[in-house]
CSV table of C-alpha atoms in Angstrom, one decimal:
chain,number,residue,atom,x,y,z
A,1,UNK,CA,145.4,70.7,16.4
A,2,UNK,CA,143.3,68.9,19.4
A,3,UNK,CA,144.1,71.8,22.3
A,4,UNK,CA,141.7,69.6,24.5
A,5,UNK,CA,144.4,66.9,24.5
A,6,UNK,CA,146.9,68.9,26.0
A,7,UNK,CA,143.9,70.2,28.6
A,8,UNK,CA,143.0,66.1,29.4
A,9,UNK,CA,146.7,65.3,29.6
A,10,UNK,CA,147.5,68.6,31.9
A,11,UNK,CA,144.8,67.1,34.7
A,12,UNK,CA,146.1,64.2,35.1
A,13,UNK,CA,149.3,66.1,36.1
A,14,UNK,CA,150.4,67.2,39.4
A,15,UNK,CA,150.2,71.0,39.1
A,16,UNK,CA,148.6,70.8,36.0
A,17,UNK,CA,148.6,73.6,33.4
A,18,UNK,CA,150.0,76.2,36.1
A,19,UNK,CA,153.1,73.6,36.4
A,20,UNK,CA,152.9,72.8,32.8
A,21,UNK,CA,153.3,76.8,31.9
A,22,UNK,CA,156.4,76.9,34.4
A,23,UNK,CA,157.9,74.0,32.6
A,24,UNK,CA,158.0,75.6,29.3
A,25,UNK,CA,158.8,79.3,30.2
A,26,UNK,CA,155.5,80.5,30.0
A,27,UNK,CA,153.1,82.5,32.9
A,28,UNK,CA,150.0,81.0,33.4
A,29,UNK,CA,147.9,83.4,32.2
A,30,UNK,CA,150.1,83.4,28.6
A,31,UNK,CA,149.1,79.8,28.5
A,32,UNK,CA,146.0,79.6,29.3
A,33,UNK,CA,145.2,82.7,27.0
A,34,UNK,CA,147.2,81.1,24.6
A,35,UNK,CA,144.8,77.8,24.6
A,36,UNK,CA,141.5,80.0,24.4
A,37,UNK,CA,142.6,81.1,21.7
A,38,UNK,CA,144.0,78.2,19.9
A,39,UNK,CA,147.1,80.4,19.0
A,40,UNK,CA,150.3,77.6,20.0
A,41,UNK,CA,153.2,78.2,18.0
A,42,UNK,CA,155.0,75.1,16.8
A,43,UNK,CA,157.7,75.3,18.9
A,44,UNK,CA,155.5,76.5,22.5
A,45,UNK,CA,154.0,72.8,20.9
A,46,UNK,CA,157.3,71.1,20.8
A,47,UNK,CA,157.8,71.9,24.3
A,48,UNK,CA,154.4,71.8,25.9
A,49,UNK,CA,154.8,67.6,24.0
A,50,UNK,CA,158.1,67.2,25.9
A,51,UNK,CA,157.0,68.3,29.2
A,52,UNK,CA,154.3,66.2,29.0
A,53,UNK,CA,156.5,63.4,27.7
A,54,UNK,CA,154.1,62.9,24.9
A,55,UNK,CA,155.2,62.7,21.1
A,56,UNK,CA,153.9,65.9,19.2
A,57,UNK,CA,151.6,64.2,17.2
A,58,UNK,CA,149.3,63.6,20.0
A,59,UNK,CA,147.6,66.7,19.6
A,60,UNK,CA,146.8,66.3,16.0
A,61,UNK,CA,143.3,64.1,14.7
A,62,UNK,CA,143.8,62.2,11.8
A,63,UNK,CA,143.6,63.2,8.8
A,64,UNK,CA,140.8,63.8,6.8
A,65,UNK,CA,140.8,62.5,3.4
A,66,UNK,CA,139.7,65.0,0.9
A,67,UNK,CA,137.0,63.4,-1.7
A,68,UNK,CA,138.0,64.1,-5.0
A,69,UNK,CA,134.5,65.4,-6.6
A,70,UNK,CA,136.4,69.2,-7.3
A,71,UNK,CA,133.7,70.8,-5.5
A,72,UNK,CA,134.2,74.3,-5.3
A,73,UNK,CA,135.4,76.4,-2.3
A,74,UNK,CA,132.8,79.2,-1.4
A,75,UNK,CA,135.8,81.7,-1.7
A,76,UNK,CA,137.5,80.8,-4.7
A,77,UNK,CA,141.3,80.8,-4.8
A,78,UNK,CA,141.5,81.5,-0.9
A,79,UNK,CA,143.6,78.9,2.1
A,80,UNK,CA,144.6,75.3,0.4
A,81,UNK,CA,142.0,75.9,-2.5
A,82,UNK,CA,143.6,76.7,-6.3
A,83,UNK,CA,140.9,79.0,-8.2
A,84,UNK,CA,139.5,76.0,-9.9
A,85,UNK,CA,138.1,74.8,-5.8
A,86,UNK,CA,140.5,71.6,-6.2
A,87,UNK,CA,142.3,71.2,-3.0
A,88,UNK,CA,145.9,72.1,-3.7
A,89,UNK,CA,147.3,70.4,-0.3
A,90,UNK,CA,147.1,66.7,-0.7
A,91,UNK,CA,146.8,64.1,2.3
A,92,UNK,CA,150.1,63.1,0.8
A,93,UNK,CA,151.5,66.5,2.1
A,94,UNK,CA,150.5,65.9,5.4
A,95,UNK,CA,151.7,62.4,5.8
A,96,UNK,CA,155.3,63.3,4.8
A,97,UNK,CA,154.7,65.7,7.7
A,98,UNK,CA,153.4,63.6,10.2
A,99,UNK,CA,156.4,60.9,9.1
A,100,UNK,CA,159.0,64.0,9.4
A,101,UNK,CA,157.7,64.4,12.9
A,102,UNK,CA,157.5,61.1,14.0
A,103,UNK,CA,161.1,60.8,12.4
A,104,UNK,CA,162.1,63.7,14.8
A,105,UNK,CA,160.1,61.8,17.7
A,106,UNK,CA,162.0,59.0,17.8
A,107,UNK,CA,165.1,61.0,17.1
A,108,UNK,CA,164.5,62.9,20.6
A,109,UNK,CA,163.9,59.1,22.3
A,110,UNK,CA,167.0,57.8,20.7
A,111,UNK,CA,169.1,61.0,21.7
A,112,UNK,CA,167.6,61.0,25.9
A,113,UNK,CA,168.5,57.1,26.0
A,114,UNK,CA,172.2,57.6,25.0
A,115,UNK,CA,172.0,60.9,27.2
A,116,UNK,CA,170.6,58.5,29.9
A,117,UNK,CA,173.7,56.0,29.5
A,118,UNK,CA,176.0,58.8,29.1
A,119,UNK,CA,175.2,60.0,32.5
A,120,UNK,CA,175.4,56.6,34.2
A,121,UNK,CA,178.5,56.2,32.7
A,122,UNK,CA,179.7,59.8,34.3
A,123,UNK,CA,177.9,58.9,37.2
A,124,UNK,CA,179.8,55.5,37.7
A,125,UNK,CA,183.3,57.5,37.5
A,126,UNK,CA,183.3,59.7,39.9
């Protein structure tokens, strides 16, 4: 996760990460402690992306492609490693992810443009 993005994205905010905090429930200081220490939960993610009306995969690189040459990990059998060093999570893994949250993206844009019409209709009856 790219924590500078949602840093770069908070200054050109009015308020910035004070406002952005108050947006999502959080103090300021949770926040900002929170980014020091790169510890955002998913869903403090999924609502930090929404305030700032950007989809969540905005704060992720892209991926790295793992070379298949089976080095070995220095701590065998520890994180995405098997005991052999062979990465056990693929790039494969991740894309299905990154589509699943894309997916969910566009979901959310479909869902506030019918809420959108919805409340123009509403609007338009009383």
């Amino acid at each position: 996760m790219n924590i500078t993005k949602i840093r770069t994205l908070c200054e050109g905010r009015a308020g910035g990460i004070k406002k952005l905090a108050e947006d999502i429930g959080m103090t300021p200081a949770n926040l900002h402690r929170r980014l020091n220490a790169n510890d955002i939960k998913a869903s403090d993610l999924e609502q930090i992306a929404t305030a700032l009306g950007v989809p969540v995969t905005t704060f992720f690189d892209e991926v790295v492609v793992v070379k298949e040459d089976k080095r070995r990990c220095h701590n065998e059998g520890d994180g995405p490693f098997a005991p052999d060093g062979t990465a056990t999570a693929g790039v494969a893994d991740v894309e299905v992810y990154k589509d699943l949250v894309r997916a969910k993206d566009d979901l959310i844009a479909e869902l506030r443009k019918e809420n959108a019409r919805l409340l123009a209709l509403v609007e338009k009856m009383q």
